[in-house]
Tab-separated table of C-alpha atoms in Angstrom:
chain	number	residue	atom	x	y	z
Z	660	MET	CA	31.731	-2.259	-3.781
Z	661	ALA	CA	28.866	-4.581	-2.950
Z	662	HIS	CA	27.438	-4.526	0.548
Z	663	ALA	CA	27.093	-7.919	2.213
Z	664	HIS	CA	23.574	-8.630	3.417
Z	665	ASN	CA	22.888	-9.742	6.952
Z	666	LEU	CA	21.674	-13.332	6.651
Z	667	ALA	CA	20.310	-13.640	10.189
Z	668	ILE	CA	16.828	-13.067	11.576
Z	669	LEU	CA	15.474	-12.629	15.085
Z	670	ARG	CA	18.596	-10.745	16.250
Z	671	GLY	CA	20.965	-13.477	15.064
Z	672	LEU	CA	19.028	-16.381	16.589
Z	673	ILE	CA	18.533	-18.016	13.168
Z	674	LYS	CA	21.217	-17.721	10.484
Z	675	PHE	CA	20.955	-18.627	6.801
Z	676	LYS	CA	23.531	-19.466	4.140
Z	677	SER	CA	21.994	-17.539	1.244
Z	678	ASN	CA	19.510	-14.776	0.500
Z	679	THR	CA	17.056	-17.318	-0.909
Z	680	GLN	CA	17.060	-19.291	2.340
Z	681	LYS	CA	16.592	-16.091	4.310
Z	682	ILE	CA	13.611	-15.043	2.186
Z	683	TRP	CA	11.976	-18.429	2.773
Z	684	GLY	CA	12.771	-18.212	6.498
Z	685	VAL	CA	11.195	-14.771	6.770
Z	686	LEU	CA	8.179	-15.983	4.783
Z	687	ILE	CA	7.732	-18.889	7.199
Z	688	LEU	CA	8.126	-16.617	10.247
Z	689	LEU	CA	5.559	-14.095	8.992
Z	690	SER	CA	3.240	-16.943	7.924
Z	691	ILE	CA	3.346	-18.424	11.431
Z	692	VAL	CA	2.436	-15.066	12.987
Z	693	THR	CA	-0.381	-14.634	10.444
Z	694	ALA	CA	-1.625	-18.182	11.077
Z	695	VAL	CA	-1.792	-17.445	14.813
Z	696	GLU	CA	-3.861	-14.341	14.048
Z	697	VAL	CA	-6.209	-16.285	11.758
Z	698	VAL	CA	-6.693	-19.135	14.253
Z	699	LEU	CA	-7.407	-16.668	17.070
Z	700	GLY	CA	-9.821	-14.802	14.793
Z	701	ILE	CA	-11.720	-17.963	13.885
Z	702	TYR	CA	-11.923	-19.598	17.310
Z	703	LYS	CA	-12.055	-16.447	19.490
Z	704	PRO	CA	-11.172	-18.139	22.809
Z	705	GLU	CA	-13.508	-17.125	25.617
Z	706	SER	CA	-10.533	-16.536	27.933
Z	707	LEU	CA	-9.352	-13.715	25.627
Z	708	MET	CA	-12.708	-11.925	25.626
Z	709	ALA	CA	-12.007	-10.250	28.977
Z	710	LYS	CA	-11.777	-6.463	28.909
Z	711	PHE	CA	-8.339	-4.877	29.322
Z	712	LEU	CA	-7.904	-1.103	29.097
Z	713	GLY	CA	-11.347	-0.678	27.551
Z	714	MET	CA	-10.897	-3.295	24.849
Z	715	LYS	CA	-10.996	-7.072	24.600
Z	716	LEU	CA	-7.698	-8.816	25.220
Z	717	LEU	CA	-8.038	-10.564	21.852
Z	718	ASN	CA	-8.089	-7.187	20.081
Z	719	TRP	CA	-4.927	-6.161	21.929
Z	720	ILE	CA	-3.243	-9.366	20.750
Z	721	PHE	CA	-4.226	-8.613	17.133
Z	722	ILE	CA	-2.884	-5.069	17.383
Z	723	ILE	CA	0.395	-6.192	18.944
Z	724	LEU	CA	0.946	-8.985	16.398
Z	725	THR	CA	0.211	-6.584	13.532
Z	726	ILE	CA	2.707	-4.046	14.873
Z	727	VAL	CA	5.296	-6.806	15.314
Z	728	LYS	CA	4.836	-7.888	11.687
Z	729	ALA	CA	5.020	-4.304	10.423
Z	730	TYR	CA	8.153	-3.635	12.465
Z	731	TYR	CA	9.829	-6.810	11.233
Z	732	ILE	CA	8.996	-6.087	7.606
Z	733	THR	CA	10.425	-2.583	7.990
Z	734	TRP	CA	13.489	-3.882	9.825
Z	735	ASP	CA	14.331	-6.656	7.391
Z	736	PHE	CA	12.893	-5.900	3.959
Z	737	MET	CA	13.450	-2.162	4.065
Z	738	HIS	CA	16.978	-2.831	5.403
Z	739	MET	CA	16.588	-0.572	8.424
Z	740	ARG	CA	18.982	-2.800	10.385
Z	741	ASP	CA	21.788	-1.560	8.114
Z	742	GLU	CA	21.080	2.156	8.664
Z	743	THR	CA	22.391	4.446	11.376
Z	744	ALA	CA	20.685	4.380	14.748
Z	745	GLY	CA	19.301	7.914	14.334
Z	746	LEU	CA	17.610	7.168	11.021
Z	747	ARG	CA	16.223	3.869	12.341
Z	748	ARG	CA	14.718	5.608	15.348
Z	749	ALA	CA	13.302	8.463	13.266
Z	750	VAL	CA	11.553	6.104	10.855
Z	751	VAL	CA	10.441	3.334	13.198
Z	752	TRP	CA	9.426	5.429	16.202
Z	753	THR	CA	7.491	7.860	14.023
Z	754	ALA	CA	5.628	5.009	12.344
Z	755	ILE	CA	4.860	3.325	15.677
Z	756	PHE	CA	3.623	6.608	17.160
Z	757	LEU	CA	1.376	7.281	14.157
Z	758	ILE	CA	-0.008	3.729	14.202
Z	759	LEU	CA	-0.795	3.964	17.921
Z	760	TYR	CA	-2.390	7.378	17.380
Z	761	LEU	CA	-4.527	5.995	14.546
Z	762	ILE	CA	-5.594	3.062	16.716
Z	763	PHE	CA	-6.584	5.453	19.513
Z	764	ILE	CA	-8.632	7.624	17.153
Z	765	LEU	CA	-10.359	4.628	15.546
Z	766	LEU	CA	-11.215	3.133	18.930
Z	767	GLN	CA	-12.603	6.427	20.224
Z	768	GLU	CA	-14.734	7.051	17.148
Z	769	GLY	CA	-15.755	3.394	16.850
Z	770	GLY	CA	-16.806	3.331	20.505
Z	771	TYR	CA	-18.851	6.493	20.035
Z	772	VAL	CA	-20.586	5.156	16.909
Z	773	PHE	CA	-21.332	1.878	18.721
Z	774	ASP	CA	-22.818	3.767	21.663
Z	775	VAL	CA	-24.967	5.891	19.322
Z	776	TYR	CA	-26.367	2.794	17.600
Z	777	ASP	CA	-26.764	0.971	20.917
Z	778	ASP	CA	-28.217	3.734	23.116
Z	779	GLY	CA	-29.362	6.429	20.726
Z	780	TYR	CA	-28.039	9.987	20.747
Z	781	ILE	CA	-25.129	10.565	23.145
Z	782	LYS	CA	-23.241	13.736	23.889
Z	783	ARG	CA	-19.620	13.394	24.975
Z	784	ASP	CA	-17.617	16.074	26.664
Z	785	PHE	CA	-13.896	15.432	26.378
């Protein structure tokens, strides 16, 4: 028996009549988020250059928007919304944890390399 697809996005806020309309709707949604990232990357507003938790606010916005896009792609295109709650949590939470861990490692190592190039040899004790 065929399984009916959920034709709504954004938790039912926008509903579509067919799969084709939904694909175009999702494409437009992800394109808008990507366009916001590109515009912020080109213009780099001075108000977003303030430091927040050791990193520029603009970088935090990029990270958050990227995680939102990745989550939505997983939720919709990998059909995680149709799975049991336990499987959804196992897949999504694990991926989010690993992404955040990777970001932490890259920021730590990138900050160290920047300091080495900027100040010369540095020894860090963690």
